[in-house]
Amino acid sequence: MINRPGLNRRQLLGAALGLTVTGALAACGTRTVDAGGNSNALVAAPSGTPTGPLKEFTLTAQQSRIDLGGTIVDTWTYGDQLPGKPIRLTRGERARITVTNQLPTHTSVHWHGLAIPNDMDGVPDVTTPGIEPGSTFTYDFDVPDSGTHWFHPHHGVQLDRGLYAPFIVDDPEDPGDYDHEWVLVLDDWIDGTGTTPEQVLDNLVNSGGQDHGHMGMSGHGGGDVTYPLHLINGRSNTDPDSITVKGGQRIRLRIVNAAADTLYHVGVPGHDLLITHTDGYPVQPRAAGSLLISMGERYDTVLTVGDASVPFIAAAVGKDQHAHGLIRVEGSSPPDRINPGLVDQQPVGVEQLTSLESVRLPAAEIAHEQRVVLEQGRTGPYVWTINGKTYENTVPLTTGLGDTGRLNIFNHSMMPHPLHLHGHTFQIGPAGGTGARKDTLLLTSHAQASVDYLANNPGNWMLHCHNGYHAEAGMTTRLDYTA
Ligand SMILES: [Cu+2]
């Protein structure tokens, strides 16, 4: 598919891999070619009418009382459950989702990971009107991207309440090879435990978070907020969620990190996870003793169990806390002790993953190359910036329809920042290379990375840190189509 005189495909990919690792910025490739998958096609214009087979869903954002497994909280959820009921359909189908807002304030829904038309993206004041209290909005779009995705509000720090749920898109050409499936939604929880996310943000902005003196300085990845609980599928460790399987069976684990401020280091002690997808896009299957998942990211893995029941453990990075779920194997007793220290300590990182050839971006000339510098601002105790500016003063990045663009991302801070681009998936390293396709990329302390995207979905798109508090404290900008 990539055709470049003087280099065969293997040589080209080898060179590209070198670029990925070193972060060198040389342009790669001389012309645009098809990628083979359907994921690089031009998205219908925002005014386009969806045409796929219709599936209808309703969603109510509401106040509710939720049992987190012994701890009862008053919070906000989709429906009366946590996480909300998953939305599931097949790639190419049309989702019509009627959202009713029964909250005391306005809200929105962002379909995280779906490259849908801009006016369905759920960002108030940028793409889609906010939904007023007591009113209804209908999202209506064709579903372009298979994989494990999710949805949440794009409004203030509402996502640190219970407003989240999986959005699973099946791929008819990739049924997978497993006996069971388990969707695992990870979350750090504080709402209704004597405070709210809005109060947490106020405290951070006013004081820099004095209960947590390392603000922005520690570099241990531990986040800015101390959470009383960590949850998997809405359950704390006192009454964890579980799945029951037979010995020797294979389980597809679809892992979503819905937390606002916590990276998790996940694994099943004594077992490998076979990583098959990240952010919905397939990678060359890779066995991992454990993996690191940051806020907004998703990983699909396959686990083969033995004869013994085992825990799935999500250790909160830098926080000395964890959440777990249980994989009960018929005929065996549950594990009598959960030891998060037994999770393999060498997590596989996304830079070690190779995308499947069918989903790589075509090599192309880079028409727009821009810097994205993530750092702590100096104008207050809790200010986060992109290219030196908070969102209210931001100078949006620009691109042009049909172009391939490159973002050179630098984390000039001690804190980790998962950077999320709406409406697109980028490829780590150069287009035409072998890096994973992603919509959310973790930049650890002082890390840098280079990603390429194909500008095939016109509009103005959010580019922001998926730490909910960093995003609200300024670490948000846009990628705008100017032609
Ligand atoms: Cu951040």
Tab-separated table of C-alpha atoms and ligand atoms in Angstrom:
chain	number	residue	atom	x	y	z
A	1	MET	CA	0.000	0.000	0.000
A	2	ILE	CA	2.872	2.313	0.674
A	3	ASN	CA	4.795	2.765	-2.522
A	4	ARG	CA	7.972	4.718	-2.406
A	5	PRO	CA	10.746	4.343	-4.952
A	6	GLY	CA	14.016	3.013	-3.592
A	7	LEU	CA	12.630	1.570	-0.396
A	8	ASN	CA	10.696	-1.595	0.031
A	9	ARG	CA	7.970	-1.753	2.630
A	10	ARG	CA	10.064	-3.450	5.277
A	11	GLN	CA	12.834	-0.871	4.984
A	12	LEU	CA	10.348	1.949	5.108
A	13	LEU	CA	8.643	0.590	8.207
A	14	GLY	CA	11.996	-0.017	9.849
A	15	ALA	CA	12.951	3.587	9.246
A	16	ALA	CA	9.593	4.745	10.485
A	17	LEU	CA	9.959	2.759	13.685
A	18	GLY	CA	13.265	4.471	14.331
A	19	LEU	CA	11.556	7.825	13.971
A	20	THR	CA	8.869	6.770	16.395
A	21	VAL	CA	11.344	5.857	19.071
A	22	THR	CA	13.593	8.854	18.737
A	23	GLY	CA	10.835	11.370	18.192
A	24	ALA	CA	12.717	12.815	15.216
A	25	LEU	CA	10.536	15.080	13.178
A	26	ALA	CA	11.554	14.494	9.592
A	27	ALA	CA	8.688	14.276	7.159
A	28	CYS	CA	8.059	10.775	5.904
A	29	GLY	CA	6.512	9.635	2.658
A	30	THR	CA	5.878	11.483	-0.517
A	31	ARG	CA	2.288	10.877	-1.450
A	32	THR	CA	-1.027	9.935	-0.023
A	33	VAL	CA	-2.321	6.419	-0.443
A	34	ASP	CA	-5.231	4.481	0.918
A	35	ALA	CA	-4.820	2.906	4.328
A	36	GLY	CA	-6.806	-0.202	3.596
A	37	GLY	CA	-9.292	0.203	6.449
A	38	ASN	CA	-12.403	2.297	6.334
A	39	SER	CA	-11.248	4.557	9.108
A	40	ASN	CA	-9.532	7.163	6.976
A	41	ALA	CA	-12.467	8.029	4.776
A	42	LEU	CA	-13.828	11.528	4.749
A	43	VAL	CA	-16.467	11.940	7.417
A	44	ALA	CA	-19.816	13.223	6.228
A	45	ALA	CA	-20.204	16.973	6.531
A	46	PRO	CA	-21.872	18.025	9.779
A	47	SER	CA	-25.072	18.750	7.953
A	48	GLY	CA	-25.062	15.278	6.390
A	49	THR	CA	-27.932	12.945	7.148
A	50	PRO	CA	-27.066	9.617	8.751
A	51	THR	CA	-27.915	6.678	6.511
A	52	GLY	CA	-27.072	3.475	8.421
A	53	PRO	CA	-29.622	1.021	9.863
A	54	LEU	CA	-31.258	2.878	12.732
A	55	LYS	CA	-30.862	1.931	16.378
A	56	GLU	CA	-32.549	4.104	18.972
A	57	PHE	CA	-31.472	4.718	22.556
A	58	THR	CA	-32.647	6.902	25.388
A	59	LEU	CA	-30.480	8.328	28.109
A	60	THR	CA	-31.491	10.269	31.199
A	61	ALA	CA	-28.936	12.336	33.081
A	62	GLN	CA	-30.350	12.355	36.585
A	63	GLN	CA	-29.719	12.638	40.293
A	64	SER	CA	-29.637	9.273	41.994
A	65	ARG	CA	-28.680	7.403	45.152
A	66	ILE	CA	-26.127	4.701	44.364
A	67	ASP	CA	-24.720	1.848	46.437
A	68	LEU	CA	-21.010	1.602	45.631
A	69	GLY	CA	-20.730	-1.689	47.499
A	70	GLY	CA	-21.426	-0.640	51.083
A	71	THR	CA	-21.012	3.099	50.593
A	72	ILE	CA	-24.210	4.929	49.604
A	73	VAL	CA	-23.806	8.224	47.762
A	74	ASP	CA	-26.066	10.821	46.218
A	75	THR	CA	-24.667	11.578	42.794
A	76	TRP	CA	-25.479	12.124	39.121
A	77	THR	CA	-25.751	9.189	36.744
A	78	TYR	CA	-27.169	8.086	33.387
A	79	GLY	CA	-30.306	6.263	34.432
A	80	ASP	CA	-30.295	4.926	37.968
A	81	GLN	CA	-27.166	2.818	37.609
A	82	LEU	CA	-23.387	3.198	37.680
A	83	PRO	CA	-21.881	3.002	35.134
A	84	GLY	CA	-24.778	3.865	32.849
A	85	LYS	CA	-26.200	1.127	30.654
A	86	PRO	CA	-23.799	0.493	27.777
A	87	ILE	CA	-24.760	1.611	24.307
A	88	ARG	CA	-23.854	-1.109	21.852
A	89	LEU	CA	-24.205	-1.399	18.103
A	90	THR	CA	-22.387	-2.515	15.003
A	91	ARG	CA	-20.091	-0.356	12.906
A	92	GLY	CA	-22.026	1.405	10.170
A	93	GLU	CA	-25.274	1.507	12.093
A	94	ARG	CA	-26.977	4.778	12.878
A	95	ALA	CA	-27.294	5.739	16.540
A	96	ARG	CA	-30.134	8.023	17.495
A	97	ILE	CA	-29.746	8.811	21.169
A	98	THR	CA	-32.323	10.959	22.916
A	99	VAL	CA	-30.845	12.521	26.025
A	100	THR	CA	-33.101	13.990	28.705
A	101	ASN	CA	-31.513	16.301	31.229
A	102	GLN	CA	-33.064	15.926	34.676
A	103	LEU	CA	-30.065	17.512	36.394
A	104	PRO	CA	-30.322	20.906	38.100
A	105	THR	CA	-27.823	22.351	35.611
A	106	HIS	CA	-27.099	22.027	31.913
A	107	THR	CA	-25.057	19.170	30.529
A	108	SER	CA	-23.877	17.552	27.285
A	109	VAL	CA	-22.738	14.157	26.077
A	110	HIS	CA	-19.419	13.598	24.333
A	111	TRP	CA	-18.991	10.291	22.478
A	112	HIS	CA	-15.371	9.631	23.326
A	113	GLY	CA	-13.494	7.804	20.575
A	114	LEU	CA	-16.062	8.214	17.800
A	115	ALA	CA	-15.040	10.315	14.814
A	116	ILE	CA	-18.528	11.616	14.142
A	117	PRO	CA	-19.649	14.882	12.563
A	118	ASN	CA	-18.646	17.954	14.517
A	119	ASP	CA	-22.158	19.058	15.425
A	120	MET	CA	-22.739	15.751	17.265
A	121	ASP	CA	-19.558	15.941	19.369
A	122	GLY	CA	-21.227	17.264	22.496
A	123	VAL	CA	-19.014	20.218	23.402
A	124	PRO	CA	-21.214	23.150	24.479
A	125	ASP	CA	-20.368	26.484	22.851
A	126	VAL	CA	-18.072	24.803	20.322
A	127	THR	CA	-19.885	21.987	18.521
A	128	THR	CA	-23.300	21.274	20.004
A	129	PRO	CA	-25.728	23.275	22.132
A	130	GLY	CA	-25.703	22.459	25.853
A	131	ILE	CA	-28.790	20.668	27.125
A	132	GLU	CA	-30.765	22.870	29.504
A	133	PRO	CA	-32.281	21.433	32.696
A	134	GLY	CA	-35.587	19.756	31.930
A	135	SER	CA	-34.951	19.617	28.192
A	136	THR	CA	-34.026	16.980	25.647
A	137	PHE	CA	-31.476	16.750	22.858
A	138	THR	CA	-31.242	14.050	20.208
A	139	TYR	CA	-27.845	12.997	18.952
A	140	ASP	CA	-28.037	11.267	15.592
A	141	PHE	CA	-25.022	9.895	13.751
A	142	ASP	CA	-23.619	6.957	11.826
A	143	VAL	CA	-21.151	4.987	13.930
A	144	PRO	CA	-17.841	4.908	12.066
A	145	ASP	CA	-15.409	3.288	14.467
A	146	SER	CA	-15.574	-0.184	15.970
A	147	GLY	CA	-14.083	-0.796	19.380
A	148	THR	CA	-14.370	0.015	23.042
A	149	HIS	CA	-15.399	3.631	23.511
A	150	TRP	CA	-17.394	5.510	26.148
A	151	PHE	CA	-19.429	8.622	26.783
A	152	HIS	CA	-19.466	11.342	29.380
A	153	PRO	CA	-20.417	15.015	29.718
A	154	HIS	CA	-18.136	17.654	28.281
A	155	HIS	CA	-19.211	20.184	30.810
A	156	GLY	CA	-17.147	21.369	33.775
A	157	VAL	CA	-16.056	18.516	36.005
A	158	GLN	CA	-19.328	16.604	35.646
A	159	LEU	CA	-17.392	13.601	34.380
A	160	ASP	CA	-16.009	13.152	37.919
A	161	ARG	CA	-19.534	12.381	39.063
A	162	GLY	CA	-21.202	9.165	37.915
A	163	LEU	CA	-22.012	10.350	34.402
A	164	TYR	CA	-20.244	7.774	32.271
A	165	ALA	CA	-20.957	4.518	30.415
A	166	PRO	CA	-19.374	2.273	27.781
A	167	PHE	CA	-20.086	2.719	24.066
A	168	ILE	CA	-19.211	-0.567	22.369
A	169	VAL	CA	-19.115	-0.866	18.600
A	170	ASP	CA	-18.846	-4.364	17.171
A	171	ASP	CA	-16.854	-5.038	14.033
A	172	PRO	CA	-18.544	-7.675	11.878
A	173	GLU	CA	-15.177	-8.466	10.270
A	174	ASP	CA	-13.423	-8.954	13.612
A	175	PRO	CA	-15.592	-11.137	15.846
A	176	GLY	CA	-12.673	-11.930	18.154
A	177	ASP	CA	-11.678	-15.279	19.574
A	178	TYR	CA	-12.871	-15.623	23.157
A	179	ASP	CA	-15.519	-17.325	25.324
A	180	HIS	CA	-16.658	-14.425	27.495
A	181	GLU	CA	-16.531	-10.683	27.479
A	182	TRP	CA	-16.190	-8.385	30.470
A	183	VAL	CA	-16.299	-4.609	30.247
A	184	LEU	CA	-14.335	-3.044	33.107
A	185	VAL	CA	-14.878	0.653	33.765
A	186	LEU	CA	-12.328	2.085	36.206
A	187	ASP	CA	-13.080	5.209	38.246
A	188	ASP	CA	-11.789	7.285	41.120
A	189	TRP	CA	-14.678	8.311	43.355
A	190	ILE	CA	-15.284	11.316	45.584
A	191	ASP	CA	-18.769	12.673	44.759
A	192	GLY	CA	-21.277	12.425	47.588
A	193	THR	CA	-18.636	11.570	50.196
A	194	GLY	CA	-18.894	15.002	51.804
A	195	THR	CA	-17.824	16.975	48.767
A	196	THR	CA	-18.489	17.336	45.050
A	197	PRO	CA	-16.144	17.597	42.068
A	198	GLU	CA	-17.014	21.306	41.781
A	199	GLN	CA	-15.898	21.871	45.383
A	200	VAL	CA	-12.741	19.854	44.736
A	201	LEU	CA	-11.952	22.084	41.764
A	202	ASP	CA	-12.640	25.235	43.802
A	203	ASN	CA	-10.238	24.048	46.478
A	204	LEU	CA	-7.553	23.300	43.917
A	205	VAL	CA	-7.942	26.623	42.140
A	206	ASN	CA	-7.951	28.617	45.378
A	207	SER	CA	-5.193	26.832	47.210
A	208	GLY	CA	-3.429	24.546	44.803
A	209	GLY	CA	-4.750	21.683	46.878
A	210	GLN	CA	-3.083	22.150	50.234
A	211	ASP	CA	-4.185	18.791	51.535
A	212	HIS	CA	-1.905	17.384	48.894
A	213	GLY	CA	1.232	19.464	49.128
A	214	HIS	CA	3.069	18.112	46.099
A	215	MET	CA	0.801	19.914	43.649
A	216	GLY	CA	2.304	19.620	40.246
A	217	MET	CA	5.700	18.968	41.685
A	218	SER	CA	5.958	15.325	42.563
A	219	GLY	CA	6.194	13.644	39.212
A	220	HIS	CA	5.081	10.367	40.748
A	221	GLY	CA	1.951	10.273	38.634
A	222	GLY	CA	-0.243	10.331	41.698
A	223	GLY	CA	-2.642	12.989	40.481
A	224	ASP	CA	-3.925	16.039	42.310
A	225	VAL	CA	-6.888	14.648	44.250
A	226	THR	CA	-7.066	12.116	47.070
A	227	TYR	CA	-10.076	9.876	46.468
A	228	PRO	CA	-11.814	7.888	49.201
A	229	LEU	CA	-12.698	5.093	46.786
A	230	HIS	CA	-11.622	3.473	43.560
A	231	LEU	CA	-14.240	1.544	41.638
A	232	ILE	CA	-14.576	-1.056	38.925
A	233	ASN	CA	-18.030	-1.044	37.353
A	234	GLY	CA	-19.360	1.137	40.139
A	235	ARG	CA	-18.270	-1.236	42.902
A	236	SER	CA	-15.699	-0.698	45.615
A	237	ASN	CA	-13.517	-3.447	47.036
A	238	THR	CA	-15.968	-4.354	49.799
A	239	ASP	CA	-18.344	-5.861	47.228
A	240	PRO	CA	-16.530	-6.098	43.902
A	241	ASP	CA	-18.017	-6.871	40.518
A	242	SER	CA	-17.291	-10.371	39.240
A	243	ILE	CA	-17.609	-12.723	36.285
A	244	THR	CA	-17.926	-16.517	36.437
A	245	VAL	CA	-16.160	-18.653	33.829
A	246	LYS	CA	-14.879	-22.178	33.351
A	247	GLY	CA	-11.241	-23.178	33.764
A	248	GLY	CA	-9.186	-22.638	30.602
A	249	GLN	CA	-11.635	-20.202	29.030
A	250	ARG	CA	-10.663	-16.966	27.332
A	251	ILE	CA	-12.173	-13.654	28.393
A	252	ARG	CA	-12.104	-10.468	26.392
A	253	LEU	CA	-11.510	-7.673	28.881
A	254	ARG	CA	-12.612	-4.273	27.562
A	255	ILE	CA	-10.966	-1.822	29.937
A	256	VAL	CA	-12.049	1.839	30.109
A	257	ASN	CA	-10.410	4.395	32.395
A	258	ALA	CA	-13.259	6.786	33.277
A	259	ALA	CA	-11.368	8.373	36.176
A	260	ALA	CA	-10.791	12.126	36.319
A	261	ASP	CA	-7.401	12.132	38.033
A	262	THR	CA	-5.995	8.602	38.292
A	263	LEU	CA	-3.776	6.423	36.138
A	264	TYR	CA	-4.163	2.733	36.787
A	265	HIS	CA	-1.643	-0.023	36.504
A	266	VAL	CA	-3.775	-3.081	35.736
A	267	GLY	CA	-3.163	-6.782	35.634
A	268	VAL	CA	-4.121	-10.251	36.771
A	269	PRO	CA	-1.327	-11.597	38.999
A	270	GLY	CA	0.352	-14.658	37.521
A	271	HIS	CA	-1.302	-14.176	34.129
A	272	ASP	CA	-0.545	-12.347	30.927
A	273	LEU	CA	-3.045	-10.071	29.234
A	274	LEU	CA	-2.939	-10.329	25.461
A	275	ILE	CA	-3.362	-6.736	24.259
A	276	THR	CA	-5.401	-6.651	21.039
A	277	HIS	CA	-6.723	-3.066	20.748
A	278	THR	CA	-6.192	0.356	22.192
A	279	ASP	CA	-8.732	3.157	21.832
A	280	GLY	CA	-10.710	0.794	19.590
A	281	TYR	CA	-7.943	0.259	17.045
A	282	PRO	CA	-6.284	-3.141	16.612
A	283	VAL	CA	-2.631	-3.697	17.393
A	284	GLN	CA	-0.396	-6.684	16.764
A	285	PRO	CA	-1.379	-8.901	19.692
A	286	ARG	CA	1.143	-8.514	22.479
A	287	ALA	CA	1.346	-10.393	25.757
A	288	ALA	CA	1.748	-8.133	28.772
A	289	GLY	CA	2.158	-8.927	32.452
A	290	SER	CA	0.409	-5.613	33.104
A	291	LEU	CA	-0.416	-2.347	31.387
A	292	LEU	CA	-0.767	1.311	32.236
A	293	ILE	CA	-4.052	3.009	31.346
A	294	SER	CA	-4.564	6.742	31.687
A	295	MET	CA	-7.759	8.758	31.873
A	296	GLY	CA	-9.843	8.441	28.703
A	297	GLU	CA	-7.849	5.516	27.282
A	298	ARG	CA	-9.231	2.074	26.489
A	299	TYR	CA	-7.505	-1.277	26.117
A	300	ASP	CA	-8.956	-4.552	24.884
A	301	THR	CA	-7.121	-7.620	26.102
A	302	VAL	CA	-7.714	-11.352	26.156
A	303	LEU	CA	-7.098	-13.285	29.361
A	304	THR	CA	-6.872	-17.093	29.503
A	305	VAL	CA	-7.723	-18.342	32.984
A	306	GLY	CA	-6.409	-21.481	34.652
A	307	ASP	CA	-8.238	-23.567	37.241
A	308	ALA	CA	-8.097	-20.978	40.021
A	309	SER	CA	-10.208	-17.871	40.593
A	310	VAL	CA	-8.151	-14.691	40.238
A	311	PRO	CA	-8.573	-10.957	40.827
A	312	PHE	CA	-8.340	-8.279	38.165
A	313	ILE	CA	-6.464	-5.494	39.911
A	314	ALA	CA	-6.314	-1.801	39.027
A	315	ALA	CA	-3.655	-0.179	41.209
A	316	ALA	CA	-4.011	3.611	41.413
A	317	VAL	CA	-0.618	4.920	40.318
A	318	GLY	CA	1.070	6.918	43.069
A	319	LYS	CA	-1.941	6.686	45.371
A	320	ASP	CA	-1.401	3.469	47.337
A	321	GLN	CA	-4.984	2.393	46.660
A	322	HIS	CA	-6.566	-0.024	44.259
A	323	ALA	CA	-9.815	-1.383	42.893
A	324	HIS	CA	-10.411	-4.959	41.934
A	325	GLY	CA	-12.879	-7.292	40.311
A	326	LEU	CA	-13.103	-11.064	40.610
A	327	ILE	CA	-12.835	-13.708	37.914
A	328	ARG	CA	-14.507	-16.722	39.497
A	329	VAL	CA	-13.578	-20.044	37.945
A	330	GLU	CA	-16.262	-22.678	38.454
A	331	GLY	CA	-15.246	-25.279	41.022
A	332	SER	CA	-12.654	-23.078	42.728
A	333	SER	CA	-12.974	-20.824	45.756
A	334	PRO	CA	-12.448	-17.065	45.430
A	335	PRO	CA	-8.933	-15.745	46.059
A	336	ASP	CA	-8.605	-15.268	49.813
A	337	ARG	CA	-6.307	-12.277	49.603
A	338	ILE	CA	-5.985	-9.467	47.075
A	339	ASN	CA	-2.434	-8.202	46.850
A	340	PRO	CA	-2.011	-5.332	44.395
A	341	GLY	CA	1.742	-5.659	44.862
A	342	LEU	CA	1.555	-8.844	42.840
A	343	VAL	CA	0.610	-6.981	39.655
A	344	ASP	CA	3.582	-7.229	37.312
A	345	GLN	CA	5.698	-4.123	37.898
A	346	GLN	CA	6.825	-3.597	34.301
A	347	PRO	CA	3.686	-2.383	32.526
A	348	VAL	CA	3.667	-2.433	28.759
A	349	GLY	CA	3.486	1.083	27.369
A	350	VAL	CA	1.773	2.182	24.199
A	351	GLU	CA	5.117	2.878	22.520
A	352	GLN	CA	5.727	-0.878	22.611
A	353	LEU	CA	2.614	-1.569	20.536
A	354	THR	CA	2.451	-1.900	16.763
A	355	SER	CA	-0.712	-1.060	14.870
A	356	LEU	CA	-2.217	-3.543	12.458
A	357	GLU	CA	-1.284	-2.558	8.946
A	358	SER	CA	-4.917	-2.152	7.902
A	359	VAL	CA	-5.454	0.773	10.271
A	360	ARG	CA	-2.268	2.737	9.711
A	361	LEU	CA	-2.487	6.239	8.363
A	362	PRO	CA	-1.163	6.579	4.838
A	363	ALA	CA	2.266	8.132	4.530
A	364	ALA	CA	1.900	11.707	3.393
A	365	GLU	CA	3.564	15.060	3.255
A	366	ILE	CA	3.057	16.909	6.497
A	367	ALA	CA	1.065	20.027	5.678
A	368	HIS	CA	0.779	21.351	9.229
A	369	GLU	CA	3.328	20.757	11.969
A	370	GLN	CA	2.658	22.301	15.349
A	371	ARG	CA	3.941	22.230	18.885
A	372	VAL	CA	1.716	21.345	21.809
A	373	VAL	CA	3.437	22.261	25.067
A	374	LEU	CA	1.765	21.069	28.251
A	375	GLU	CA	2.801	22.841	31.416
A	376	GLN	CA	1.762	24.332	34.701
A	377	GLY	CA	0.842	28.014	34.460
A	378	ARG	CA	2.331	30.605	36.762
A	379	THR	CA	-0.652	32.910	37.150
A	380	GLY	CA	-2.198	31.066	40.091
A	381	PRO	CA	-1.801	28.097	42.406
A	382	TYR	CA	-3.616	25.755	40.048
A	383	VAL	CA	-3.342	26.740	36.399
A	384	TRP	CA	-2.586	24.377	33.524
A	385	THR	CA	-1.768	25.563	30.027
A	386	ILE	CA	-1.244	24.484	26.429
A	387	ASN	CA	1.349	26.558	24.600
A	388	GLY	CA	1.436	28.930	27.548
A	389	LYS	CA	-2.264	29.759	27.507
A	390	THR	CA	-5.399	28.629	29.277
A	391	TYR	CA	-8.430	27.860	27.165
A	392	GLU	CA	-9.982	31.301	27.489
A	393	ASN	CA	-6.900	32.840	25.826
A	394	THR	CA	-5.954	29.945	23.602
A	395	VAL	CA	-4.731	30.320	20.050
A	396	PRO	CA	-6.248	27.276	18.329
A	397	LEU	CA	-4.072	25.046	16.191
A	398	THR	CA	-5.146	25.004	12.576
A	399	THR	CA	-5.401	22.430	9.841
A	400	GLY	CA	-6.965	21.975	6.412
A	401	LEU	CA	-9.377	19.418	5.037
A	402	GLY	CA	-7.607	16.444	3.474
A	403	ASP	CA	-4.233	17.369	4.914
A	404	THR	CA	-2.018	15.274	7.123
A	405	GLY	CA	-0.860	17.153	10.192
A	406	ARG	CA	1.694	16.514	12.891
A	407	LEU	CA	1.562	17.450	16.557
A	408	ASN	CA	4.853	17.561	18.425
A	409	ILE	CA	3.787	17.222	22.029
A	410	PHE	CA	5.972	18.175	24.981
A	411	ASN	CA	5.114	17.663	28.620
A	412	HIS	CA	7.089	20.346	30.424
A	413	SER	CA	5.649	19.433	33.801
A	414	MET	CA	6.109	16.804	36.458
A	415	MET	CA	2.521	15.560	36.188
A	416	PRO	CA	1.169	13.042	33.668
A	417	HIS	CA	-1.225	14.398	31.037
A	418	PRO	CA	-3.385	12.173	28.810
A	419	LEU	CA	-3.930	14.315	25.709
A	420	HIS	CA	-7.227	13.668	23.899
A	421	LEU	CA	-8.124	14.822	20.381
A	422	HIS	CA	-11.786	14.866	19.422
A	423	GLY	CA	-13.139	13.708	16.070
A	424	HIS	CA	-9.944	11.965	14.914
A	425	THR	CA	-7.510	9.265	15.784
A	426	PHE	CA	-3.850	10.018	15.364
A	427	GLN	CA	-1.002	7.637	14.776
A	428	ILE	CA	1.929	7.636	17.151
A	429	GLY	CA	5.045	8.486	15.212
A	430	PRO	CA	4.841	9.276	11.534
A	431	ALA	CA	1.919	8.448	9.272
A	432	GLY	CA	3.059	5.448	7.278
A	433	GLY	CA	4.891	4.114	10.312
A	434	THR	CA	3.900	1.347	12.673
A	435	GLY	CA	2.748	3.235	15.783
A	436	ALA	CA	-0.608	2.611	17.425
A	437	ARG	CA	-3.721	4.538	16.371
A	438	LYS	CA	-5.067	6.441	19.369
A	439	ASP	CA	-7.357	9.266	20.388
A	440	THR	CA	-5.856	9.662	23.858
A	441	LEU	CA	-2.100	9.572	24.495
A	442	LEU	CA	-0.430	9.624	27.889
A	443	LEU	CA	2.479	12.023	28.242
A	444	THR	CA	4.256	11.072	31.446
A	445	SER	CA	6.399	13.542	33.362
A	446	HIS	CA	8.621	15.460	30.902
A	447	ALA	CA	7.805	13.046	28.065
A	448	GLN	CA	7.503	14.066	24.457
A	449	ALA	CA	5.821	12.419	21.508
A	450	SER	CA	5.007	13.097	17.906
A	451	VAL	CA	1.682	12.077	16.380
A	452	ASP	CA	0.201	12.438	12.904
A	453	TYR	CA	-3.461	12.829	12.041
A	454	LEU	CA	-5.438	12.909	8.825
A	455	ALA	CA	-7.713	15.944	8.705
A	456	ASN	CA	-10.780	14.172	7.332
A	457	ASN	CA	-13.490	15.503	9.645
A	458	PRO	CA	-14.127	19.231	9.271
A	459	GLY	CA	-14.974	21.455	12.209
A	460	ASN	CA	-13.433	22.906	15.328
A	461	TRP	CA	-12.265	20.153	17.652
A	462	MET	CA	-11.208	20.032	21.275
A	463	LEU	CA	-7.649	19.021	22.122
A	464	HIS	CA	-7.225	18.726	25.876
A	465	CYS	CA	-5.796	16.936	28.847
A	466	HIS	CA	-8.166	14.211	30.052
A	467	ASN	CA	-7.410	14.938	33.662
A	468	GLY	CA	-10.785	16.583	34.338
A	469	TYR	CA	-9.260	19.132	36.716
A	470	HIS	CA	-6.369	20.043	34.440
A	471	ALA	CA	-8.787	20.521	31.524
A	472	GLU	CA	-10.986	22.846	33.587
A	473	ALA	CA	-7.964	24.712	34.936
A	474	GLY	CA	-6.915	25.631	31.405
A	475	MET	CA	-5.215	22.683	29.709
A	476	THR	CA	-7.520	22.780	26.714
A	477	THR	CA	-7.183	24.099	23.187
A	478	ARG	CA	-8.707	23.417	19.778
A	479	LEU	CA	-7.745	22.110	16.387
A	480	ASP	CA	-9.676	24.234	13.888
A	481	TYR	CA	-10.178	23.579	10.196
A	482	THR	CA	-9.443	26.752	8.326
A	483	ALA	CA	-9.942	25.397	4.814
B	1	CU	CU	-3.151	17.059	32.598
